[in-house]
CSV table of C-alpha atoms in Angstrom, one decimal:
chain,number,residue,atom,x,y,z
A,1,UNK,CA,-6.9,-24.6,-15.5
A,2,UNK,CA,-6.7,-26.5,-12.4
A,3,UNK,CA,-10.2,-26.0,-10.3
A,4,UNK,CA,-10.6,-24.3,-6.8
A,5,UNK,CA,-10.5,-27.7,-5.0
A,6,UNK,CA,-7.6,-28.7,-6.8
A,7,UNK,CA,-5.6,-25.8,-5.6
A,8,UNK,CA,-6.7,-26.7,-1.8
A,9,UNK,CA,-5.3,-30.3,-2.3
A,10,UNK,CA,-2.4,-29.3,-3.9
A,11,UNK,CA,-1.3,-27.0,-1.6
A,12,UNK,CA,-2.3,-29.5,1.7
A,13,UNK,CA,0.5,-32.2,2.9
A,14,UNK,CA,0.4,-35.5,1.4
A,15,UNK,CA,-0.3,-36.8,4.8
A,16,UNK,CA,-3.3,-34.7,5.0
A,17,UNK,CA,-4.7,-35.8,1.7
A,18,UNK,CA,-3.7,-39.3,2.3
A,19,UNK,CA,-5.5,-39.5,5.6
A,20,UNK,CA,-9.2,-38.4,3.8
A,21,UNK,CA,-8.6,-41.1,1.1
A,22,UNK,CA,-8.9,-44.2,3.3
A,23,UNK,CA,-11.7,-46.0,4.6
A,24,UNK,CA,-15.5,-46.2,2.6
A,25,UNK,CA,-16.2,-44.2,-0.4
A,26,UNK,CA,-19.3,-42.2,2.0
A,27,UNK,CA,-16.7,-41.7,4.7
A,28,UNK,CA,-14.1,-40.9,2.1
A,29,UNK,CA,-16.5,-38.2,0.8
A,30,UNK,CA,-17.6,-37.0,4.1
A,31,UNK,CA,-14.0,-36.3,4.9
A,32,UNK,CA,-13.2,-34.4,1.8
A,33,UNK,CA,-16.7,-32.3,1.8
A,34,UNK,CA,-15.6,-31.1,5.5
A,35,UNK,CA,-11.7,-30.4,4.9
A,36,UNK,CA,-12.8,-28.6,1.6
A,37,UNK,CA,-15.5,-26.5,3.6
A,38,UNK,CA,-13.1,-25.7,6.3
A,39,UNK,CA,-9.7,-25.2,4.2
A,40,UNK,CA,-11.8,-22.5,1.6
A,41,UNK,CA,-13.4,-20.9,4.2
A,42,UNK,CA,-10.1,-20.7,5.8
A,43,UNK,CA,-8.3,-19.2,2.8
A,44,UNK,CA,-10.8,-17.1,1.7
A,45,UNK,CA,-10.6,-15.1,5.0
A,46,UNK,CA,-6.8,-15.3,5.3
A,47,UNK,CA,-5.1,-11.6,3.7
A,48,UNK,CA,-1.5,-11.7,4.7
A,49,UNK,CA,-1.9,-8.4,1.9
A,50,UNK,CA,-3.5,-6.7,4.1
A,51,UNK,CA,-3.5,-5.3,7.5
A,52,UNK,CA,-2.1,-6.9,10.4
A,53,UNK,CA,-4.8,-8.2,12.9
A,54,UNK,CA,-4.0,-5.6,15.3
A,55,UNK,CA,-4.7,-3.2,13.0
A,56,UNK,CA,-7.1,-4.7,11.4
A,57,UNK,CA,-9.5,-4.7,14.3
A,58,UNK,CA,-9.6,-1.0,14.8
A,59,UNK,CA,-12.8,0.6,12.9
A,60,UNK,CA,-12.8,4.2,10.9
A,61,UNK,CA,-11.4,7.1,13.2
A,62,UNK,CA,-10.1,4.7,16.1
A,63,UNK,CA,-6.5,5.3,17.1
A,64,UNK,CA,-3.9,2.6,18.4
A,65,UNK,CA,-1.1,3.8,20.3
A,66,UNK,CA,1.8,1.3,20.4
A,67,UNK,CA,3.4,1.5,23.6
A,68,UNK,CA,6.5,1.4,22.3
A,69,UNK,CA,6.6,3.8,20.2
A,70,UNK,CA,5.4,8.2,19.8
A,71,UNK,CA,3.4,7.1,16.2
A,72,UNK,CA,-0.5,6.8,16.8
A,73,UNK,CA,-2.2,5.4,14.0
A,74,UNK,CA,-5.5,6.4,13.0
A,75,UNK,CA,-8.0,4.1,10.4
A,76,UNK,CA,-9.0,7.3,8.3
A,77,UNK,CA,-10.9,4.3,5.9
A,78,UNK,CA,-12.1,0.6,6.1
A,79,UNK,CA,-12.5,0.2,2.2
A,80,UNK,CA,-9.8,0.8,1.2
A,81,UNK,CA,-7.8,-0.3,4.2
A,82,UNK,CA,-6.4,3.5,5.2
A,83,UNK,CA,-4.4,4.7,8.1
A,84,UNK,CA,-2.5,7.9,9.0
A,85,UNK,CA,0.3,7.7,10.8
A,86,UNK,CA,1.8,10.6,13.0
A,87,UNK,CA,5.6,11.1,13.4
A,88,UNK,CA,6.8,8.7,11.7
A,89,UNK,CA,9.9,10.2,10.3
A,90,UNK,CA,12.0,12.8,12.4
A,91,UNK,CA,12.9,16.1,11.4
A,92,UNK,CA,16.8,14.8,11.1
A,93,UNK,CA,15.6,11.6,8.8
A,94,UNK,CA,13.4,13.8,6.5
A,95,UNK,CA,16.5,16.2,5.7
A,96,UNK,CA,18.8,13.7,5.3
A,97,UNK,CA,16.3,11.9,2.5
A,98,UNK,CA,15.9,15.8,0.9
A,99,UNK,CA,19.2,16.3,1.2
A,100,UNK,CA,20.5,13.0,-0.7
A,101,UNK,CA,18.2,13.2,-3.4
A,102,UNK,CA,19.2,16.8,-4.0
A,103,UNK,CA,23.0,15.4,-4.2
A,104,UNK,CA,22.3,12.5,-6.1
A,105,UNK,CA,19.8,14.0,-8.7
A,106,UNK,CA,16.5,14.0,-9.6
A,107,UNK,CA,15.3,13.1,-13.1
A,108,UNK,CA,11.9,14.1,-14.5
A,109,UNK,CA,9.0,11.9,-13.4
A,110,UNK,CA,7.6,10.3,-16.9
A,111,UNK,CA,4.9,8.4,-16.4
A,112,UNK,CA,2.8,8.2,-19.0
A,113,UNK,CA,-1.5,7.5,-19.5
A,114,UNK,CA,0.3,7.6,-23.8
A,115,UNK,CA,2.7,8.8,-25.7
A,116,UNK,CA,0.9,12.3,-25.9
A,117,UNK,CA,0.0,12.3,-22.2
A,118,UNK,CA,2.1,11.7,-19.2
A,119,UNK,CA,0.0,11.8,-15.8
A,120,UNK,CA,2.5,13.4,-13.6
A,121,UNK,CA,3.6,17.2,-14.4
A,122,UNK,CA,6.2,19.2,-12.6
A,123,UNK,CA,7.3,15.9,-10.7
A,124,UNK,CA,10.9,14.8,-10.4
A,125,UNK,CA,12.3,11.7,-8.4
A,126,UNK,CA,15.2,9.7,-7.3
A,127,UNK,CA,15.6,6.1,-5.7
A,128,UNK,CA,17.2,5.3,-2.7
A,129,UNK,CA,18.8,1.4,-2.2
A,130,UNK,CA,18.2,0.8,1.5
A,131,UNK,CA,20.5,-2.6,1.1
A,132,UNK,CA,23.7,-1.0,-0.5
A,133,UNK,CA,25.0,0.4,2.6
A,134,UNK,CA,28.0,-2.1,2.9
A,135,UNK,CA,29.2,-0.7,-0.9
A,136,UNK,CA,29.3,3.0,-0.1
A,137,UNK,CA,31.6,4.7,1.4
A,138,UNK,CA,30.9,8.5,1.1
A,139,UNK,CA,29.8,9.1,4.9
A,140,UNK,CA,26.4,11.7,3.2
A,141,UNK,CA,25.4,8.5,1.3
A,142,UNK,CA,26.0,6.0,3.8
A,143,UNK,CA,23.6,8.1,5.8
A,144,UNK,CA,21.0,8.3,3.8
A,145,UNK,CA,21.0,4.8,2.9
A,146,UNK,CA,20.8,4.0,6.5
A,147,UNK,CA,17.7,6.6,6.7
A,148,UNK,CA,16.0,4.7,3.9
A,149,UNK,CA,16.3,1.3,5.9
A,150,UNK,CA,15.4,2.2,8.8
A,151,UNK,CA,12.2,3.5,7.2
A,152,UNK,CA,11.5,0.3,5.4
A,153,UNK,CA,12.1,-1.7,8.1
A,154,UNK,CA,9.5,0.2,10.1
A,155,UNK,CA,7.1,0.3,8.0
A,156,UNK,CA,7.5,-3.5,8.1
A,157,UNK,CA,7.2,-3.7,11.2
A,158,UNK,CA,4.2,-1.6,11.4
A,159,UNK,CA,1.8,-2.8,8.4
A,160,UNK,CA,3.0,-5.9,6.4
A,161,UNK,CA,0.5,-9.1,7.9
A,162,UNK,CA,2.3,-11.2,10.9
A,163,UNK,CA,2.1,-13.8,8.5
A,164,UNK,CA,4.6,-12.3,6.2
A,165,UNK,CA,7.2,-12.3,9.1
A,166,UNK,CA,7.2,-15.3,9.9
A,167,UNK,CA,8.2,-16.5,6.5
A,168,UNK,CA,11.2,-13.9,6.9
A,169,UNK,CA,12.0,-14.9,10.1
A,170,UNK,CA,12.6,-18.3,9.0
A,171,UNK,CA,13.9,-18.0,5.4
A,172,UNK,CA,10.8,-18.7,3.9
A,173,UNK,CA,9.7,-21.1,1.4
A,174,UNK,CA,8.1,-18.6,-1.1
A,175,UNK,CA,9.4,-15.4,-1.7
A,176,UNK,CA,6.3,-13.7,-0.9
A,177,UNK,CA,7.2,-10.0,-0.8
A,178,UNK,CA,9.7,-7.4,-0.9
A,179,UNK,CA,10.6,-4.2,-0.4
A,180,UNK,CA,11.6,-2.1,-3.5
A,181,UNK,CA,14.2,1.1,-3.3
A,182,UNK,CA,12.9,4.0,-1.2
A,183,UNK,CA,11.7,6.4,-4.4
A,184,UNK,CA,12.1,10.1,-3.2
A,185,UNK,CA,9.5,12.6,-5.5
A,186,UNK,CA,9.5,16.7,-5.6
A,187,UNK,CA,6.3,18.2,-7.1
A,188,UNK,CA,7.6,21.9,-8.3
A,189,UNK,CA,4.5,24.4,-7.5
A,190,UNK,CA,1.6,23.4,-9.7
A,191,UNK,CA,2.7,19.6,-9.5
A,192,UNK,CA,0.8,16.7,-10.0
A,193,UNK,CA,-0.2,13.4,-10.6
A,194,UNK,CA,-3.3,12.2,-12.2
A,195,UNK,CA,-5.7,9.3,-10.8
A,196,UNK,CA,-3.7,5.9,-10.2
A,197,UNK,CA,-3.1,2.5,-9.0
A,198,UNK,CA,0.0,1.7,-7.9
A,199,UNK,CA,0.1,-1.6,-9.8
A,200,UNK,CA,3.2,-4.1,-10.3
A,201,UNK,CA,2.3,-6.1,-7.2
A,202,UNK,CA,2.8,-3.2,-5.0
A,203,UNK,CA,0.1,-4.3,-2.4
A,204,UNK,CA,1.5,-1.8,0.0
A,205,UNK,CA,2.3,1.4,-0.1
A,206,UNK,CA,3.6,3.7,2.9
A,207,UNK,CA,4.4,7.4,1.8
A,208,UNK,CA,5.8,9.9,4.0
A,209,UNK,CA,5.6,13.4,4.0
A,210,UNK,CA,8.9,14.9,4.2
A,211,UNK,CA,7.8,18.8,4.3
A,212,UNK,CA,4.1,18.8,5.3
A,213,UNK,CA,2.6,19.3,2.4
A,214,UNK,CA,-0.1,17.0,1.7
A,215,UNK,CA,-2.4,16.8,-1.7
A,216,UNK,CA,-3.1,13.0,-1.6
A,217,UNK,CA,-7.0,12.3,-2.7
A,218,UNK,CA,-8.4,8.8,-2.5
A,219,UNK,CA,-11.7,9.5,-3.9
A,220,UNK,CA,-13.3,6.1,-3.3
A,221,UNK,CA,-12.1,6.2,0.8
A,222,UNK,CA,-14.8,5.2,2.9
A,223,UNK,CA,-17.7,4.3,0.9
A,224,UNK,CA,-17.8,1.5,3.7
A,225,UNK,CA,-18.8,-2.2,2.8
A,226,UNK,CA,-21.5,-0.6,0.1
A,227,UNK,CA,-21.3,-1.9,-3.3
A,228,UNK,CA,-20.3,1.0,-5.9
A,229,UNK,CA,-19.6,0.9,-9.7
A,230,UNK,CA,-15.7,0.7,-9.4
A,231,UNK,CA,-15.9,-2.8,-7.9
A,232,UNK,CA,-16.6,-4.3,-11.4
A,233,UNK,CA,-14.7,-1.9,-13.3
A,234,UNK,CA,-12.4,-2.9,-16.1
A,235,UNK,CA,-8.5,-1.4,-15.4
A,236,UNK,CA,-10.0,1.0,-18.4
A,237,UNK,CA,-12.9,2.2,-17.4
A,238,UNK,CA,-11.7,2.7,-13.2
A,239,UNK,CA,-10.0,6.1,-13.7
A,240,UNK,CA,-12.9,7.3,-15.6
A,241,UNK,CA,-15.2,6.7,-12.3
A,242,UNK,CA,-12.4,8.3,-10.1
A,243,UNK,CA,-12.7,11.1,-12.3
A,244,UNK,CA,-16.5,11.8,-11.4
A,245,UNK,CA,-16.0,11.9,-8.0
A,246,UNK,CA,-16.2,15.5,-6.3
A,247,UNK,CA,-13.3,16.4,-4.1
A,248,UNK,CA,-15.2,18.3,-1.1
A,249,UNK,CA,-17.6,16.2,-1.2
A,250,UNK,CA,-16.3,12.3,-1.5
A,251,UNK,CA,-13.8,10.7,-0.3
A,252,UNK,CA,-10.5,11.7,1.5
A,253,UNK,CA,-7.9,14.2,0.9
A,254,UNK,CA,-5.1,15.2,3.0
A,255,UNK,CA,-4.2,18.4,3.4
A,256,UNK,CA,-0.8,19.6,5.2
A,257,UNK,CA,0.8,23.4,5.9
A,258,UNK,CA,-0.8,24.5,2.5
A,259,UNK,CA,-4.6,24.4,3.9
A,260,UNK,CA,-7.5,23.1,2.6
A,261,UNK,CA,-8.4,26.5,0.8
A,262,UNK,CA,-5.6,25.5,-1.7
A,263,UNK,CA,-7.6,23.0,-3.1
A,264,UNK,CA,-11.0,24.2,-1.9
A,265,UNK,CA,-11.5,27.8,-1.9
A,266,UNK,CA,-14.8,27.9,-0.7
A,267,UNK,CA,-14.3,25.3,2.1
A,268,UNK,CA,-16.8,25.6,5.0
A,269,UNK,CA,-16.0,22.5,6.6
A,270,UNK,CA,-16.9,18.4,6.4
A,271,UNK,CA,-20.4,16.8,5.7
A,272,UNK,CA,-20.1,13.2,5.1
A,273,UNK,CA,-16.4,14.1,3.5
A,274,UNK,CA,-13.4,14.3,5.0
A,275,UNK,CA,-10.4,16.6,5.1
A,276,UNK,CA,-7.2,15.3,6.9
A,277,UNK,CA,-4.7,17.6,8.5
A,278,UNK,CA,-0.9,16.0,8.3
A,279,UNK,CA,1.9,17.7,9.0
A,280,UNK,CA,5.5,16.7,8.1
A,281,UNK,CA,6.9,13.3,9.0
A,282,UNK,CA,3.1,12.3,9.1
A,283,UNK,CA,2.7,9.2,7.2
A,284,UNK,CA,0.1,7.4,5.5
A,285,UNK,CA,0.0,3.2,5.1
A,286,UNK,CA,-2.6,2.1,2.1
A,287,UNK,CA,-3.6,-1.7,0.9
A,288,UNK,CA,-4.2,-1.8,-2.8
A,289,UNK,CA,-4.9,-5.8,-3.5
A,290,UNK,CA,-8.1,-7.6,-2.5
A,291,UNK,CA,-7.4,-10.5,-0.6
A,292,UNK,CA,-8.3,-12.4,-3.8
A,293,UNK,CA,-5.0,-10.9,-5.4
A,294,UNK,CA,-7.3,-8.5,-7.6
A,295,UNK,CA,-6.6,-4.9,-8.0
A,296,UNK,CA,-8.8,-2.9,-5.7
A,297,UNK,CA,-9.8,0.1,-8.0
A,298,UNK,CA,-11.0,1.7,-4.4
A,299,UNK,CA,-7.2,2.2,-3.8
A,300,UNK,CA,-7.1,4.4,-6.9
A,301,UNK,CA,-5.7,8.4,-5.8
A,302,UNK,CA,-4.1,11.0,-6.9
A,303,UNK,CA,-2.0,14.1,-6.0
A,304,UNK,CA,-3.9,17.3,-6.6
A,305,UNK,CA,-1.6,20.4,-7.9
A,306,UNK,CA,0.0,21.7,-5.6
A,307,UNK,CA,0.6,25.7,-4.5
A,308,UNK,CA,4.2,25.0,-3.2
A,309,UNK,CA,7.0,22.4,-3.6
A,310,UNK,CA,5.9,19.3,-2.3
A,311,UNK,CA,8.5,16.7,-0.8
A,312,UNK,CA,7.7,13.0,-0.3
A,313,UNK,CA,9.1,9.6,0.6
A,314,UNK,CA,7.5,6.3,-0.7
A,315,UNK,CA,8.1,2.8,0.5
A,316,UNK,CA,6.7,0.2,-1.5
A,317,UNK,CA,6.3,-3.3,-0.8
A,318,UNK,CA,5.0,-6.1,-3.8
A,319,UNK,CA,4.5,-9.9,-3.7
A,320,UNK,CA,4.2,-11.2,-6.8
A,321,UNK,CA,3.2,-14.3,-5.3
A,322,UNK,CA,0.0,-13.2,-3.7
A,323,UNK,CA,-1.5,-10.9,-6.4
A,324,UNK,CA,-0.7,-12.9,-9.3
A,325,UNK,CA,-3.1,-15.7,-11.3
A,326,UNK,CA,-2.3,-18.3,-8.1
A,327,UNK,CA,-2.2,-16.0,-5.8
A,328,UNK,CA,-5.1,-18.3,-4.5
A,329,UNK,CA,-2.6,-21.6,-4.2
A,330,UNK,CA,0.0,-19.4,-2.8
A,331,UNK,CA,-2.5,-18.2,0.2
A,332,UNK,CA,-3.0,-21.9,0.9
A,333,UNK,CA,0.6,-22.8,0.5
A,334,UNK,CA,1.2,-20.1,3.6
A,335,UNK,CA,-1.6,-20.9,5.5
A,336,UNK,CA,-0.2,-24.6,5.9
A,337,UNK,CA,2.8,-23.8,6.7
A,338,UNK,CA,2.3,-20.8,9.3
């Protein structure tokens, strides 16, 4: 396995290398002890899986409000990255999504922890292809696929890294993310789905919340920058931990039209948890890679039962690139060419 200062040269221009390779062996040294120092720390600090800067820079319970736009976002959690987003989907976009999904079909949600054991119950869900729109020519679908687009492309816009764009923008050498099909989920009454990470390379997920009703937990959300357990978990052992956390007292759920008492019938209000009102077309935007291209078990969540039919949208988008063994090369590979 190449080392860590391997992967720096490599992914450098051969001018760049070239130019710390002449002159004495001390100044030849020299040269590469400083362009080593200042390319790592570089690289370790760059995310383009995470945040953009602007919205990077706010801290927990700060909102931005873009000025072009009626969608304050709100940092609900700094670890993991966390952030609710208000009207983000209009009443006509959210039944146009129901309404496809309905008309297309909706097949039972499998997921499974084994073969005895699947961790979602009551779910159903359907895909939507937000790049087919040219091949369909019923005006219902064409519509909906046109809804599911415009929703991908603004949660581009509004939480994959500036860095990633300007690979789009200009064809890009790497293919460094996508966006998959817009998945569309129904939880019947006393739905659910069991402690999770999203996996696959999906560094980040935007879900919408077609009918205001919430249920999302992230029992690891704002522990801060403190060290816990889950940080050195195993992928076997992480749900475990999840499962000893307390909702109503850690973490952060979000709670829609239903009302807190659905989950917590004794509920007298926050102490150092939180309970977040959303209401339909709210969104949430979450980062579930380090920068390192680990999984970050603090991204881990689930969606309690709920007491009603639950409707939801989920956009996800994956770079295979920058979570995988070299996501480490890869990082430099984009620093030096941005």
């Amino acid at each position: 396995m190449k080392s860590r200062t391997s992967l720096i040269l490599l992914s450098m221009s051969f001018s760049r290398v070239a130019s710390i390779l002449t002159g004495s062996a001390a100044c030849r040294a020299n040269r590469i002890g400083n362009l080593l120092s200042s390319a790592s720390t570089s690289v370790d600090s760059f995310n383009p899986i995470g945040p953009p800067s602007i919205l990077s820079e706010i801290s927990v319970g700060e909102k931005l409000s873009p000025k072009s736009s009626n969608n304050p976002i709100t940092r609900l959690s700094q670890s993991p990255d966390l952030f609710h987003i208000k009207n983000f989907a209009s009443p006509v976009s959210r039944d146009v999504l129901i309404r496809a999904a309905c008309n297309q079909g909706m097949k039972m949600a499998g997921t499974r922890k084994s073969e005895s054991n699947t961790i979602r119950k009551n779910s159903y869900l359907t895909w939507i292809d937000p790049y087919n729109i040219v091949g369909e020519r019923d005006a219902t679908s064409r519509e909906a696929l046109e809804t599911a687009r415009e929703l991908v492309l603004q949660s581009k816009e509004s939480f994959v890294h500036e860095a990633m764009h300007k690979f789009v923008k200009e064809g890009g050498r790497i293919d460094y993310f996508f966006a998959e099909d817009v998945q569309i989920a129904k939880y019947d009454e006393d739905g659910r789905f069991d402690y999770h990470h999203d996996g696959y390379s999906r560094y980040l997920t935007v879900l919408v919340y077609l009918n205001g009703v919430g249920g999302t937990y992230f029992p690891f959300a704002n522990l801060g920058h403190a060290s816990h357990e889950i940080d050195t978990a195993t992928e076997e052992t992480a749900v475990d931990i999840a499962q000893k956390r307390q909702v109503g007292k850690d973490g952060i759920l979000l709670i829609g039209k239903e009302g807190v008492q659905s989950y917590l019938p004794s509920w007298e209000g926050p102490s150092s948890y939180s309970a977040i009102e959303i209401e339909a077309g709210d969104a949430i935007a979450f980062y579930s890679y380090k920068p390192t291209g680990e999984k970050d078990w603090r991204a881990i969540h689930c969606s309690l039962i709920v007491p009603e039919e639950k409707w939801i949208a989920t956009c996800w988008f994956r770079s295979e690139a920058l979570t995988g063994p070299f996501s480490y090369l890869k990082k430099a590979a984009m620093l030096e060419n941005s």
